[in-house]
Structures are given as structure tokens and as C-alpha cells.
Amino acid sequence: QVQLQESGPGLVKPAETLSLTCNVSGGAISNYYWSWIRQTPGKGLEWIGYIYNGGSTLYNPSLKSRLTLSVDPSKNQLSLRLTSVTAADSAFYYCARDRLPHLLFYAFDVWGHGTLVTVSS
Amino acid sequence: SDELTQDPAVSVALGQTVRITCQGDSLIYHFASWFQQKPGQAPLLILYDKTDRPSGIPDRFSGSRSGNTASLTITGAQEEDEADYYCGSRDTSDNHAIFGGGTRLTVL
């Protein structure tokens, strides 16, 4: 059974760079679409972007200029890098897997527990 | 870009049927996925491809689509169904994922 575990700094200063990782266990990282999704406490879901097979990415247009997603297959690990953060980037950050290999449905059937990021000085 | 609109809150009496809707032009071309989220938990996929359920999701959850509106129906709502429900789909212009604002379901 595939399990995802996000990890990150918890607290980031404004204008700095947020870096998160998502460790994938119990299954292969290749051939699936992996998305990052965030949620401000008490608010709705916002899709951040996906990475597929290590090279193909699509980013939310609102974040595109600040965002980089990457994958390290040797570590079975996904990474998110968001530059120039502001308070508006404070949220729970989730990594999630699309349901079927090679197919993009945005039907996320596996989610991590999420990691809370607070942007504050 | 496309948007998905959901009613912020819906209530249902225990054992009754409730429909949660999601409206948006992208739904004319793409199926919705539906996610259930309980407090302190990650979202859970409960419906995809309009009507299909992942393994383990009770069959009281069903989906439908008409025009630009997707619906999640819970037939015989249970106390444990009290949660936030989000629809998801994709933007028709650049294919990125979009979510509705969520509907908080209260089971009375």
C-alpha cells in the first residue's frame, strides 16, 4: 500500500524559499502523476502543480513564476520549492498521487497527511 | 480560467438523501472527482469519472452529471458522512486542476 509523508520546515520567513519533500513508500514513483495541493486552515483546496516521470510538469498559473517541482527516483522522493513566500503561502501542503499510472485524471487516490507551513517573521 | 462553484453548506436529516452540486463550464467536457474531508484529515477520494467509487467507499455515495453541473448524492446519510466535500476537475484552457470551494455537510 502506497504511503506518502510530507516534511518541511514548519516556519519560513517572508521573501525566503519554501522547500518541502514527500517521501513515497510502498510503491513506485515512476509512471504516476504526482501533485502538490495546499489548503489554508479552514479554507478550500488549491492545486499547486504536478510532476510526471521526473520531467513533465504543469504548474498552477498563479504560482508558476515561483514554483519548481522535482523528483528523485533513487530516494522515491518528491520535492517542492516555492520562492519569495508571503503570508498568503501559509497552508497545509499535501502531496497526492493520481489514481492510475500514465493517466492524468486529477483523481487523487493517495494523499499524505500534510505538513503545515507558516510564513512569518 | 475555469471555476467550480459549490454551495458552502448543506444539511440533511439522518437517513435521508442529500445532493451536493458542483457547477462549472469545465464539467461539460471533463468529469468531476469528489473528495471527502473530515477535520484533521487529508481529503479522501470518494468518486471519480462521474460515477465510479474507489474500493471501500460505500455505495450510498453516487455521482451524476447534467450539462455543466456535477452532483454527489448520498442516499441514506449517516453520522459519519458529516464532512467537507470538494469537487475537482480540470481547466479547459491549460489543463491544470481546479477545485470547488467545498460544501460542508451537516447530518442532523
mmCIF file with all atom_site columns, C-alpha atoms in Angstrom:
data_model
loop_
_atom_site.group_PDB
_atom_site.id
_atom_site.type_symbol
_atom_site.label_atom_id
_atom_site.label_alt_id
_atom_site.label_comp_id
_atom_site.label_asym_id
_atom_site.label_entity_id
_atom_site.label_seq_id
_atom_site.pdbx_PDB_ins_code
_atom_site.Cartn_x
_atom_site.Cartn_y
_atom_site.Cartn_z
_atom_site.occupancy
_atom_site.B_iso_or_equiv
_atom_site.pdbx_formal_charge
_atom_site.auth_seq_id
_atom_site.auth_comp_id
_atom_site.auth_asym_id
_atom_site.auth_atom_id
_atom_site.pdbx_PDB_model_num
ATOM 1   C CA . GLN A 1 1   ? 0.000   0.000  0.000   1.00 0.00 ? 1   GLN A CA 1
ATOM 2   C CA . VAL A 1 2   ? 1.453   3.290  -1.088  1.00 0.00 ? 2   VAL A CA 1
ATOM 3   C CA . GLN A 1 3   ? 2.013   5.838  1.662   1.00 0.00 ? 3   GLN A CA 1
ATOM 4   C CA . LEU A 1 4   ? 3.101   9.452  1.385   1.00 0.00 ? 4   LEU A CA 1
ATOM 5   C CA . GLN A 1 5   ? 4.798   11.548 4.034   1.00 0.00 ? 5   GLN A CA 1
ATOM 6   C CA . GLU A 1 6   ? 5.419   15.241 3.620   1.00 0.00 ? 6   GLU A CA 1
ATOM 7   C CA . SER A 1 7   ? 8.098   17.035 5.566   1.00 0.00 ? 7   SER A CA 1
ATOM 8   C CA . GLY A 1 8   ? 9.281   20.586 5.759   1.00 0.00 ? 8   GLY A CA 1
ATOM 9   C CA . PRO A 1 9   ? 10.498  23.439 7.973   1.00 0.00 ? 9   PRO A CA 1
ATOM 10  C CA . GLY A 1 10  ? 7.168   24.411 9.512   1.00 0.00 ? 10  GLY A CA 1
ATOM 11  C CA . LEU A 1 11  ? 8.123   28.082 9.682   1.00 0.00 ? 11  LEU A CA 1
ATOM 12  C CA . VAL A 1 12  ? 9.507   30.165 6.833   1.00 0.00 ? 12  VAL A CA 1
ATOM 13  C CA . LYS A 1 13  ? 10.320  33.869 6.812   1.00 0.00 ? 13  LYS A CA 1
ATOM 14  C CA . PRO A 1 14  ? 8.692   36.172 4.269   1.00 0.00 ? 14  PRO A CA 1
ATOM 15  C CA . ALA A 1 15  ? 10.612  36.516 1.000   1.00 0.00 ? 15  ALA A CA 1
ATOM 16  C CA . GLU A 1 16  ? 12.506  33.292 1.657   1.00 0.00 ? 16  GLU A CA 1
ATOM 17  C CA . THR A 1 17  ? 12.217  29.968 -0.153  1.00 0.00 ? 17  THR A CA 1
ATOM 18  C CA . LEU A 1 18  ? 9.972   27.150 0.998   1.00 0.00 ? 18  LEU A CA 1
ATOM 19  C CA . SER A 1 19  ? 11.289  23.644 0.419   1.00 0.00 ? 19  SER A CA 1
ATOM 20  C CA . LEU A 1 20  ? 9.195   20.548 1.076   1.00 0.00 ? 20  LEU A CA 1
ATOM 21  C CA . THR A 1 21  ? 9.725   16.880 0.424   1.00 0.00 ? 21  THR A CA 1
ATOM 22  C CA . CYS A 1 22  ? 7.306   13.996 0.064   1.00 0.00 ? 22  CYS A CA 1
ATOM 23  C CA . ASN A 1 23  ? 8.587   10.501 0.729   1.00 0.00 ? 23  ASN A CA 1
ATOM 24  C CA . VAL A 1 24  ? 6.828   7.753  -1.188  1.00 0.00 ? 24  VAL A CA 1
ATOM 25  C CA . SER A 1 25  ? 6.824   4.296  0.354   1.00 0.00 ? 25  SER A CA 1
ATOM 26  C CA . GLY A 1 26  ? 5.201   1.033  -0.635  1.00 0.00 ? 26  GLY A CA 1
ATOM 27  C CA . GLY A 1 27  ? 5.156   1.697  -4.341  1.00 0.00 ? 27  GLY A CA 1
ATOM 28  C CA . ALA A 1 28  ? 6.965   3.032  -7.352  1.00 0.00 ? 28  ALA A CA 1
ATOM 29  C CA . ILE A 1 29  ? 7.263   6.728  -8.001  1.00 0.00 ? 29  ILE A CA 1
ATOM 30  C CA . SER A 1 30  ? 7.648   6.369  -11.737 1.00 0.00 ? 30  SER A CA 1
ATOM 31  C CA . ASN A 1 31  ? 4.772   6.423  -14.214 1.00 0.00 ? 31  ASN A CA 1
ATOM 32  C CA . TYR A 1 32  ? 2.339   8.259  -11.968 1.00 0.00 ? 32  TYR A CA 1
ATOM 33  C CA . TYR A 1 33  ? 1.253   11.873 -11.910 1.00 0.00 ? 33  TYR A CA 1
ATOM 34  C CA . TRP A 1 34  ? 2.182   13.354 -8.540  1.00 0.00 ? 34  TRP A CA 1
ATOM 35  C CA . SER A 1 35  ? 0.513   16.555 -7.450  1.00 0.00 ? 35  SER A CA 1
ATOM 36  C CA . TRP A 1 36  ? 1.045   19.037 -4.672  1.00 0.00 ? 36  TRP A CA 1
ATOM 37  C CA . ILE A 1 37  ? -2.066  20.589 -3.169  1.00 0.00 ? 37  ILE A CA 1
ATOM 38  C CA . ARG A 1 38  ? -2.363  23.123 -0.394  1.00 0.00 ? 38  ARG A CA 1
ATOM 39  C CA . GLN A 1 39  ? -5.099  24.195 1.961   1.00 0.00 ? 39  GLN A CA 1
ATOM 40  C CA . THR A 1 40  ? -5.248  27.245 4.152   1.00 0.00 ? 40  THR A CA 1
ATOM 41  C CA . PRO A 1 41  ? -6.597  26.191 7.567   1.00 0.00 ? 41  PRO A CA 1
ATOM 42  C CA . GLY A 1 42  ? -10.373 26.326 7.432   1.00 0.00 ? 42  GLY A CA 1
ATOM 43  C CA . LYS A 1 43  ? -10.411 27.054 3.713   1.00 0.00 ? 43  LYS A CA 1
ATOM 44  C CA . GLY A 1 44  ? -10.563 25.149 0.442   1.00 0.00 ? 44  GLY A CA 1
ATOM 45  C CA . LEU A 1 45  ? -8.101  23.190 -1.650  1.00 0.00 ? 45  LEU A CA 1
ATOM 46  C CA . GLU A 1 46  ? -5.685  24.766 -4.122  1.00 0.00 ? 46  GLU A CA 1
ATOM 47  C CA . TRP A 1 47  ? -3.814  22.666 -6.652  1.00 0.00 ? 47  TRP A CA 1
ATOM 48  C CA . ILE A 1 48  ? -0.169  23.672 -6.874  1.00 0.00 ? 48  ILE A CA 1
ATOM 49  C CA . GLY A 1 49  ? 1.155   21.534 -9.697  1.00 0.00 ? 49  GLY A CA 1
ATOM 50  C CA . TYR A 1 50  ? 2.146   18.065 -10.844 1.00 0.00 ? 50  TYR A CA 1
ATOM 51  C CA . ILE A 1 51  ? 5.237   16.219 -11.899 1.00 0.00 ? 51  ILE A CA 1
ATOM 52  C CA . TYR A 1 52  ? 5.223   13.103 -14.055 1.00 0.00 ? 52  TYR A CA 1
ATOM 53  C CA . ASN A 1 53  ? 8.075   10.728 -14.634 1.00 0.00 ? 53  ASN A CA 1
ATOM 54  C CA . GLY A 1 54  ? 10.575  13.182 -13.341 1.00 0.00 ? 54  GLY A CA 1
ATOM 55  C CA . GLY A 1 55  ? 10.460  15.555 -16.235 1.00 0.00 ? 55  GLY A CA 1
ATOM 56  C CA . SER A 1 56  ? 6.976   16.633 -17.197 1.00 0.00 ? 56  SER A CA 1
ATOM 57  C CA . THR A 1 57  ? 5.443   19.337 -15.039 1.00 0.00 ? 57  THR A CA 1
ATOM 58  C CA . LEU A 1 58  ? 2.409   21.565 -15.021 1.00 0.00 ? 58  LEU A CA 1
ATOM 59  C CA . TYR A 1 59  ? 2.040   24.366 -12.553 1.00 0.00 ? 59  TYR A CA 1
ATOM 60  C CA . ASN A 1 60  ? -0.839  26.424 -11.295 1.00 0.00 ? 60  ASN A CA 1
ATOM 61  C CA . PRO A 1 61  ? -0.598  29.648 -13.312 1.00 0.00 ? 61  PRO A CA 1
ATOM 62  C CA . SER A 1 62  ? -0.849  31.697 -10.133 1.00 0.00 ? 62  SER A CA 1
ATOM 63  C CA . LEU A 1 63  ? 2.319   30.067 -8.742  1.00 0.00 ? 63  LEU A CA 1
ATOM 64  C CA . LYS A 1 64  ? 4.239   29.272 -11.900 1.00 0.00 ? 64  LYS A CA 1
ATOM 65  C CA . SER A 1 65  ? 6.805   32.046 -11.622 1.00 0.00 ? 65  SER A CA 1
ATOM 66  C CA . ARG A 1 66  ? 7.863   30.949 -8.115  1.00 0.00 ? 66  ARG A CA 1
ATOM 67  C CA . LEU A 1 67  ? 7.461   27.177 -8.234  1.00 0.00 ? 67  LEU A CA 1
ATOM 68  C CA . THR A 1 68  ? 9.700   24.242 -9.018  1.00 0.00 ? 68  THR A CA 1
ATOM 69  C CA . LEU A 1 69  ? 8.681   20.608 -8.622  1.00 0.00 ? 69  LEU A CA 1
ATOM 70  C CA . SER A 1 70  ? 11.203  17.832 -8.891  1.00 0.00 ? 70  SER A CA 1
ATOM 71  C CA . VAL A 1 71  ? 11.577  14.139 -8.153  1.00 0.00 ? 71  VAL A CA 1
ATOM 72  C CA . ASP A 1 72  ? 14.441  11.925 -7.009  1.00 0.00 ? 72  ASP A CA 1
ATOM 73  C CA . PRO A 1 73  ? 13.585  8.363  -8.090  1.00 0.00 ? 73  PRO A CA 1
ATOM 74  C CA . SER A 1 74  ? 16.597  6.942  -6.258  1.00 0.00 ? 74  SER A CA 1
ATOM 75  C CA . LYS A 1 75  ? 15.125  8.198  -2.985  1.00 0.00 ? 75  LYS A CA 1
ATOM 76  C CA . ASN A 1 76  ? 11.476  7.749  -4.001  1.00 0.00 ? 76  ASN A CA 1
ATOM 77  C CA . GLN A 1 77  ? 11.052  11.378 -3.060  1.00 0.00 ? 77  GLN A CA 1
ATOM 78  C CA . LEU A 1 78  ? 9.175   14.362 -4.461  1.00 0.00 ? 78  LEU A CA 1
ATOM 79  C CA . SER A 1 79  ? 10.247  17.933 -3.818  1.00 0.00 ? 79  SER A CA 1
ATOM 80  C CA . LEU A 1 80  ? 8.570   21.325 -3.924  1.00 0.00 ? 80  LEU A CA 1
ATOM 81  C CA . ARG A 1 81  ? 10.388  24.631 -3.990  1.00 0.00 ? 81  ARG A CA 1
ATOM 82  C CA . LEU A 1 82  ? 8.463   27.897 -3.727  1.00 0.00 ? 82  LEU A CA 1
ATOM 83  C CA . THR A 1 83  ? 10.402  31.133 -3.762  1.00 0.00 ? 83  THR A CA 1
ATOM 84  C CA . SER A 1 84  ? 9.616   34.592 -2.377  1.00 0.00 ? 84  SER A CA 1
ATOM 85  C CA . VAL A 1 85  ? 6.946   33.353 0.008   1.00 0.00 ? 85  VAL A CA 1
ATOM 86  C CA . THR A 1 86  ? 4.442   35.619 1.703   1.00 0.00 ? 86  THR A CA 1
ATOM 87  C CA . ALA A 1 87  ? 1.844   35.091 4.401   1.00 0.00 ? 87  ALA A CA 1
ATOM 88  C CA . ALA A 1 88  ? -0.556  34.024 1.661   1.00 0.00 ? 88  ALA A CA 1
ATOM 89  C CA . ASP A 1 89  ? 1.556   30.891 1.199   1.00 0.00 ? 89  ASP A CA 1
ATOM 90  C CA . SER A 1 90  ? 0.839   29.738 4.750   1.00 0.00 ? 90  SER A CA 1
ATOM 91  C CA . ALA A 1 91  ? -1.114  26.498 4.455   1.00 0.00 ? 91  ALA A CA 1
ATOM 92  C CA . PHE A 1 92  ? -1.181  22.752 4.863   1.00 0.00 ? 92  PHE A CA 1
ATOM 93  C CA . TYR A 1 93  ? 0.743   21.268 1.967   1.00 0.00 ? 93  TYR A CA 1
ATOM 94  C CA . TYR A 1 94  ? -0.183  17.821 0.671   1.00 0.00 ? 94  TYR A CA 1
ATOM 95  C CA . CYS A 1 95  ? 1.365   15.556 -1.897  1.00 0.00 ? 95  CYS A CA 1
ATOM 96  C CA . ALA A 1 96  ? -1.032  13.245 -3.705  1.00 0.00 ? 96  ALA A CA 1
ATOM 97  C CA . ARG A 1 97  ? -0.999  10.587 -6.402  1.00 0.00 ? 97  ARG A CA 1
ATOM 98  C CA . ASP A 1 98  ? -3.314  10.307 -9.375  1.00 0.00 ? 98  ASP A CA 1
ATOM 99  C CA . ARG A 1 99  ? -5.248  7.091  -9.485  1.00 0.00 ? 99  ARG A CA 1
ATOM 100 C CA . LEU A 1 100 ? -3.806  5.265  -12.487 1.00 0.00 ? 100 LEU A CA 1
ATOM 101 C CA . PRO A 1 101 ? -0.311  5.090  -13.953 1.00 0.00 ? 101 PRO A CA 1
ATOM 102 C CA . HIS A 1 102 ? 0.358   7.127  -17.081 1.00 0.00 ? 102 HIS A CA 1
ATOM 103 C CA . LEU A 1 103 ? -3.062  8.774  -16.935 1.00 0.00 ? 103 LEU A CA 1
ATOM 104 C CA . LEU A 1 104 ? -3.984  12.235 -15.750 1.00 0.00 ? 104 LEU A CA 1
ATOM 105 C CA . PHE A 1 105 ? -7.408  12.361 -14.177 1.00 0.00 ? 105 PHE A CA 1
ATOM 106 C CA . TYR A 1 106 ? -6.810  14.538 -11.147 1.00 0.00 ? 106 TYR A CA 1
ATOM 107 C CA . ALA A 1 107 ? -8.491  11.756 -9.167  1.00 0.00 ? 107 ALA A CA 1
ATOM 108 C CA . PHE A 1 108 ? -6.098  11.693 -6.240  1.00 0.00 ? 108 PHE A CA 1
ATOM 109 C CA . ASP A 1 109 ? -6.473  8.357  -4.520  1.00 0.00 ? 109 ASP A CA 1
ATOM 110 C CA . VAL A 1 110 ? -3.437  8.537  -2.233  1.00 0.00 ? 110 VAL A CA 1
ATOM 111 C CA . TRP A 1 111 ? -2.660  11.547 -0.084  1.00 0.00 ? 111 TRP A CA 1
ATOM 112 C CA . GLY A 1 112 ? -0.072  12.339 2.512   1.00 0.00 ? 112 GLY A CA 1
ATOM 113 C CA . HIS A 1 113 ? -1.123  13.598 5.931   1.00 0.00 ? 113 HIS A CA 1
ATOM 114 C CA . GLY A 1 114 ? 0.010   17.089 5.029   1.00 0.00 ? 114 GLY A CA 1
ATOM 115 C CA . THR A 1 115 ? 2.553   19.420 6.548   1.00 0.00 ? 115 THR A CA 1
ATOM 116 C CA . LEU A 1 116 ? 1.728   22.841 7.939   1.00 0.00 ? 116 LEU A CA 1
ATOM 117 C CA . VAL A 1 117 ? 3.787   25.739 6.702   1.00 0.00 ? 117 VAL A CA 1
ATOM 118 C CA . THR A 1 118 ? 3.580   29.134 8.340   1.00 0.00 ? 118 THR A CA 1
ATOM 119 C CA . VAL A 1 119 ? 5.173   32.159 6.751   1.00 0.00 ? 119 VAL A CA 1
ATOM 120 C CA . SER A 1 120 ? 6.059   34.664 9.424   1.00 0.00 ? 120 SER A CA 1
ATOM 121 C CA . SER A 1 121 ? 8.979   36.743 10.567  1.00 0.00 ? 121 SER A CA 1
ATOM 122 C CA . SER B 2 1   ? -9.540  30.256 -16.161 1.00 0.00 ? 1   SER B CA 1
ATOM 123 C CA . ASP B 2 2   ? -12.400 27.949 -15.210 1.00 0.00 ? 2   ASP B CA 1
ATOM 124 C CA . GLU B 2 3   ? -14.011 27.871 -11.789 1.00 0.00 ? 3   GLU B CA 1
ATOM 125 C CA . LEU B 2 4   ? -16.116 25.328 -9.910  1.00 0.00 ? 4   LEU B CA 1
ATOM 126 C CA . THR B 2 5   ? -18.909 26.565 -7.673  1.00 0.00 ? 5   THR B CA 1
ATOM 127 C CA . GLN B 2 6   ? -20.321 24.690 -4.699  1.00 0.00 ? 6   GLN B CA 1
ATOM 128 C CA . ASP B 2 7   ? -22.854 25.642 -2.072  1.00 0.00 ? 7   ASP B CA 1
ATOM 129 C CA . PRO B 2 8   ? -20.939 26.444 1.134   1.00 0.00 ? 8   PRO B CA 1
ATOM 130 C CA . ALA B 2 9   ? -23.166 24.387 3.393   1.00 0.00 ? 9   ALA B CA 1
ATOM 131 C CA . VAL B 2 10  ? -25.855 21.733 3.167   1.00 0.00 ? 10  VAL B CA 1
ATOM 132 C CA . SER B 2 11  ? -27.684 19.803 5.850   1.00 0.00 ? 11  SER B CA 1
ATOM 133 C CA . VAL B 2 12  ? -29.534 16.512 5.797   1.00 0.00 ? 12  VAL B CA 1
ATOM 134 C CA . ALA B 2 13  ? -31.530 14.540 8.310   1.00 0.00 ? 13  ALA B CA 1
ATOM 135 C CA . LEU B 2 14  ? -30.063 11.243 9.371   1.00 0.00 ? 14  LEU B CA 1
ATOM 136 C CA . GLY B 2 15  ? -31.038 8.523  6.923   1.00 0.00 ? 15  GLY B CA 1
ATOM 137 C CA . GLN B 2 16  ? -32.299 10.919 4.287   1.00 0.00 ? 16  GLN B CA 1
ATOM 138 C CA . THR B 2 17  ? -30.898 11.684 0.849   1.00 0.00 ? 17  THR B CA 1
ATOM 139 C CA . VAL B 2 18  ? -28.824 14.726 0.033   1.00 0.00 ? 18  VAL B CA 1
ATOM 140 C CA . ARG B 2 19  ? -27.384 16.084 -3.191  1.00 0.00 ? 19  ARG B CA 1
ATOM 141 C CA . ILE B 2 20  ? -24.267 18.230 -3.293  1.00 0.00 ? 20  ILE B CA 1
ATOM 142 C CA . THR B 2 21  ? -23.699 20.073 -6.540  1.00 0.00 ? 21  THR B CA 1
ATOM 143 C CA . CYS B 2 22  ? -20.684 21.452 -8.346  1.00 0.00 ? 22  CYS B CA 1
ATOM 144 C CA . GLN B 2 23  ? -21.141 23.850 -11.224 1.00 0.00 ? 23  GLN B CA 1
ATOM 145 C CA . GLY B 2 24  ? -18.679 24.977 -13.850 1.00 0.00 ? 24  GLY B CA 1
ATOM 146 C CA . ASP B 2 25  ? -18.189 25.081 -17.598 1.00 0.00 ? 25  ASP B CA 1
ATOM 147 C CA . SER B 2 26  ? -15.252 22.651 -17.442 1.00 0.00 ? 26  SER B CA 1
ATOM 148 C CA . LEU B 2 27  ? -17.701 19.957 -16.334 1.00 0.00 ? 27  LEU B CA 1
ATOM 149 C CA . ILE B 2 28  ? -19.255 19.985 -19.785 1.00 0.00 ? 28  ILE B CA 1
ATOM 150 C CA . TYR B 2 29  ? -16.012 18.463 -21.074 1.00 0.00 ? 29  TYR B CA 1
ATOM 151 C CA . HIS B 2 30  ? -14.461 16.747 -18.064 1.00 0.00 ? 30  HIS B CA 1
ATOM 152 C CA . PHE B 2 31  ? -15.743 14.504 -15.305 1.00 0.00 ? 31  PHE B CA 1
ATOM 153 C CA . ALA B 2 32  ? -15.614 15.609 -11.709 1.00 0.00 ? 32  ALA B CA 1
ATOM 154 C CA . SER B 2 33  ? -13.830 13.848 -8.902  1.00 0.00 ? 33  SER B CA 1
ATOM 155 C CA . TRP B 2 34  ? -15.259 14.133 -5.432  1.00 0.00 ? 34  TRP B CA 1
ATOM 156 C CA . PHE B 2 35  ? -13.309 14.249 -2.170  1.00 0.00 ? 35  PHE B CA 1
ATOM 157 C CA . GLN B 2 36  ? -14.489 13.953 1.411   1.00 0.00 ? 36  GLN B CA 1
ATOM 158 C CA . GLN B 2 37  ? -12.510 15.671 4.140   1.00 0.00 ? 37  GLN B CA 1
ATOM 159 C CA . LYS B 2 38  ? -13.071 15.281 7.850   1.00 0.00 ? 38  LYS B CA 1
ATOM 160 C CA . PRO B 2 39  ? -11.477 17.570 10.449  1.00 0.00 ? 39  PRO B CA 1
ATOM 161 C CA . GLY B 2 40  ? -7.774  16.997 10.852  1.00 0.00 ? 40  GLY B CA 1
ATOM 162 C CA . GLN B 2 41  ? -7.604  14.553 7.964   1.00 0.00 ? 41  GLN B CA 1
ATOM 163 C CA . ALA B 2 42  ? -6.419  14.645 4.397   1.00 0.00 ? 42  ALA B CA 1
ATOM 164 C CA . PRO B 2 43  ? -9.064  14.560 1.675   1.00 0.00 ? 43  PRO B CA 1
ATOM 165 C CA . LEU B 2 44  ? -10.347 11.154 0.611   1.00 0.00 ? 44  LEU B CA 1
ATOM 166 C CA . LEU B 2 45  ? -11.316 10.311 -2.963  1.00 0.00 ? 45  LEU B CA 1
ATOM 167 C CA . ILE B 2 46  ? -14.890 9.040  -2.943  1.00 0.00 ? 46  ILE B CA 1
ATOM 168 C CA . LEU B 2 47  ? -15.960 9.350  -6.591  1.00 0.00 ? 47  LEU B CA 1
ATOM 169 C CA . TYR B 2 48  ? -14.205 9.658  -9.929  1.00 0.00 ? 48  TYR B CA 1
ATOM 170 C CA . ASP B 2 49  ? -15.161 9.506  -13.583 1.00 0.00 ? 49  ASP B CA 1
ATOM 171 C CA . LYS B 2 50  ? -18.540 10.846 -12.537 1.00 0.00 ? 50  LYS B CA 1
ATOM 172 C CA . THR B 2 51  ? -19.897 7.612  -11.040 1.00 0.00 ? 51  THR B CA 1
ATOM 173 C CA . ASP B 2 52  ? -17.078 5.279  -10.012 1.00 0.00 ? 52  ASP B CA 1
ATOM 174 C CA . ARG B 2 53  ? -16.103 4.666  -6.401  1.00 0.00 ? 53  ARG B CA 1
ATOM 175 C CA . PRO B 2 54  ? -12.720 3.561  -5.084  1.00 0.00 ? 54  PRO B CA 1
ATOM 176 C CA . SER B 2 55  ? -12.642 0.325  -3.171  1.00 0.00 ? 55  SER B CA 1
ATOM 177 C CA . GLY B 2 56  ? -14.067 0.723  0.310   1.00 0.00 ? 56  GLY B CA 1
ATOM 178 C CA . ILE B 2 57  ? -16.349 3.659  -0.434  1.00 0.00 ? 57  ILE B CA 1
ATOM 179 C CA . PRO B 2 58  ? -19.960 2.794  0.461   1.00 0.00 ? 58  PRO B CA 1
ATOM 180 C CA . ASP B 2 59  ? -22.435 2.542  -2.365  1.00 0.00 ? 59  ASP B CA 1
ATOM 181 C CA . ARG B 2 60  ? -24.654 5.173  -0.765  1.00 0.00 ? 60  ARG B CA 1
ATOM 182 C CA . PHE B 2 61  ? -22.333 7.636  -2.499  1.00 0.00 ? 61  PHE B CA 1
ATOM 183 C CA . SER B 2 62  ? -23.165 8.144  -6.156  1.00 0.00 ? 62  SER B CA 1
ATOM 184 C CA . GLY B 2 63  ? -22.487 10.695 -8.830  1.00 0.00 ? 63  GLY B CA 1
ATOM 185 C CA . SER B 2 64  ? -24.133 12.192 -11.867 1.00 0.00 ? 64  SER B CA 1
ATOM 186 C CA . ARG B 2 65  ? -23.667 14.988 -14.367 1.00 0.00 ? 65  ARG B CA 1
ATOM 187 C CA . SER B 2 66  ? -26.026 17.167 -16.323 1.00 0.00 ? 66  SER B CA 1
ATOM 188 C CA . GLY B 2 67  ? -24.668 19.894 -18.534 1.00 0.00 ? 67  GLY B CA 1
ATOM 189 C CA . ASN B 2 68  ? -22.217 21.969 -16.523 1.00 0.00 ? 68  ASN B CA 1
ATOM 190 C CA . THR B 2 69  ? -23.276 20.549 -13.176 1.00 0.00 ? 69  THR B CA 1
ATOM 191 C CA . ALA B 2 70  ? -21.902 17.502 -11.381 1.00 0.00 ? 70  ALA B CA 1
ATOM 192 C CA . SER B 2 71  ? -23.716 16.094 -8.398  1.00 0.00 ? 71  SER B CA 1
ATOM 193 C CA . LEU B 2 72  ? -22.761 13.917 -5.478  1.00 0.00 ? 72  LEU B CA 1
ATOM 194 C CA . THR B 2 73  ? -25.715 12.126 -3.923  1.00 0.00 ? 73  THR B CA 1
ATOM 195 C CA . ILE B 2 74  ? -25.659 10.424 -0.558  1.00 0.00 ? 74  ILE B CA 1
ATOM 196 C CA . THR B 2 75  ? -28.599 8.054  -0.209  1.00 0.00 ? 75  THR B CA 1
ATOM 197 C CA . GLY B 2 76  ? -29.321 7.388  3.435   1.00 0.00 ? 76  GLY B CA 1
ATOM 198 C CA . ALA B 2 77  ? -26.857 9.799  5.032   1.00 0.00 ? 77  ALA B CA 1
ATOM 199 C CA . GLN B 2 78  ? -25.026 8.547  8.109   1.00 0.00 ? 78  GLN B CA 1
ATOM 200 C CA . GLU B 2 79  ? -23.469 10.456 11.005  1.00 0.00 ? 79  GLU B CA 1
ATOM 201 C CA . GLU B 2 80  ? -20.016 9.600  9.680   1.00 0.00 ? 80  GLU B CA 1
ATOM 202 C CA . ASP B 2 81  ? -20.821 11.358 6.406   1.00 0.00 ? 81  ASP B CA 1
ATOM 203 C CA . GLU B 2 82  ? -20.650 14.726 8.137   1.00 0.00 ? 82  GLU B CA 1
ATOM 204 C CA . ALA B 2 83  ? -17.655 16.330 6.453   1.00 0.00 ? 83  ALA B CA 1
ATOM 205 C CA . ASP B 2 84  ? -16.495 18.821 3.860   1.00 0.00 ? 84  ASP B CA 1
ATOM 206 C CA . TYR B 2 85  ? -16.950 17.717 0.258   1.00 0.00 ? 85  TYR B CA 1
ATOM 207 C CA . TYR B 2 86  ? -14.883 19.072 -2.620  1.00 0.00 ? 86  TYR B CA 1
ATOM 208 C CA . CYS B 2 87  ? -15.333 18.568 -6.326  1.00 0.00 ? 87  CYS B CA 1
ATOM 209 C CA . GLY B 2 88  ? -12.365 18.665 -8.659  1.00 0.00 ? 88  GLY B CA 1
ATOM 210 C CA . SER B 2 89  ? -11.878 18.803 -12.382 1.00 0.00 ? 89  SER B CA 1
ATOM 211 C CA . ARG B 2 90  ? -9.541  20.388 -14.905 1.00 0.00 ? 90  ARG B CA 1
ATOM 212 C CA . ASP B 2 91  ? -9.313  23.746 -16.568 1.00 0.00 ? 91  ASP B CA 1
ATOM 213 C CA . THR B 2 92  ? -10.312 23.576 -20.202 1.00 0.00 ? 92  THR B CA 1
ATOM 214 C CA . SER B 2 93  ? -7.692  26.025 -21.404 1.00 0.00 ? 93  SER B CA 1
ATOM 215 C CA . ASP B 2 94  ? -4.430  24.790 -19.929 1.00 0.00 ? 94  ASP B CA 1
ATOM 216 C CA . ASN B 2 95  ? -5.389  21.515 -18.275 1.00 0.00 ? 95  ASN B CA 1
ATOM 217 C CA . HIS B 2 96  ? -4.480  22.393 -14.720 1.00 0.00 ? 96  HIS B CA 1
ATOM 218 C CA . ALA B 2 97  ? -6.533  21.022 -11.841 1.00 0.00 ? 97  ALA B CA 1
ATOM 219 C CA . ILE B 2 98  ? -9.248  23.076 -10.232 1.00 0.00 ? 98  ILE B CA 1
ATOM 220 C CA . PHE B 2 99  ? -11.304 22.535 -7.085  1.00 0.00 ? 99  PHE B CA 1
ATOM 221 C CA . GLY B 2 100 ? -14.647 23.791 -5.951  1.00 0.00 ? 100 GLY B CA 1
ATOM 222 C CA . GLY B 2 101 ? -14.787 25.833 -2.772  1.00 0.00 ? 101 GLY B CA 1
ATOM 223 C CA . GLY B 2 102 ? -16.197 22.933 -0.804  1.00 0.00 ? 102 GLY B CA 1
ATOM 224 C CA . THR B 2 103 ? -19.542 22.105 0.795   1.00 0.00 ? 103 THR B CA 1
ATOM 225 C CA . ARG B 2 104 ? -19.840 21.463 4.499   1.00 0.00 ? 104 ARG B CA 1
ATOM 226 C CA . LEU B 2 105 ? -22.382 18.726 5.091   1.00 0.00 ? 105 LEU B CA 1
ATOM 227 C CA . THR B 2 106 ? -24.162 18.584 8.420   1.00 0.00 ? 106 THR B CA 1
ATOM 228 C CA . VAL B 2 107 ? -26.096 15.450 9.327   1.00 0.00 ? 107 VAL B CA 1
ATOM 229 C CA . LEU B 2 108 ? -28.922 16.374 11.686  1.00 0.00 ? 108 LEU B CA 1
#
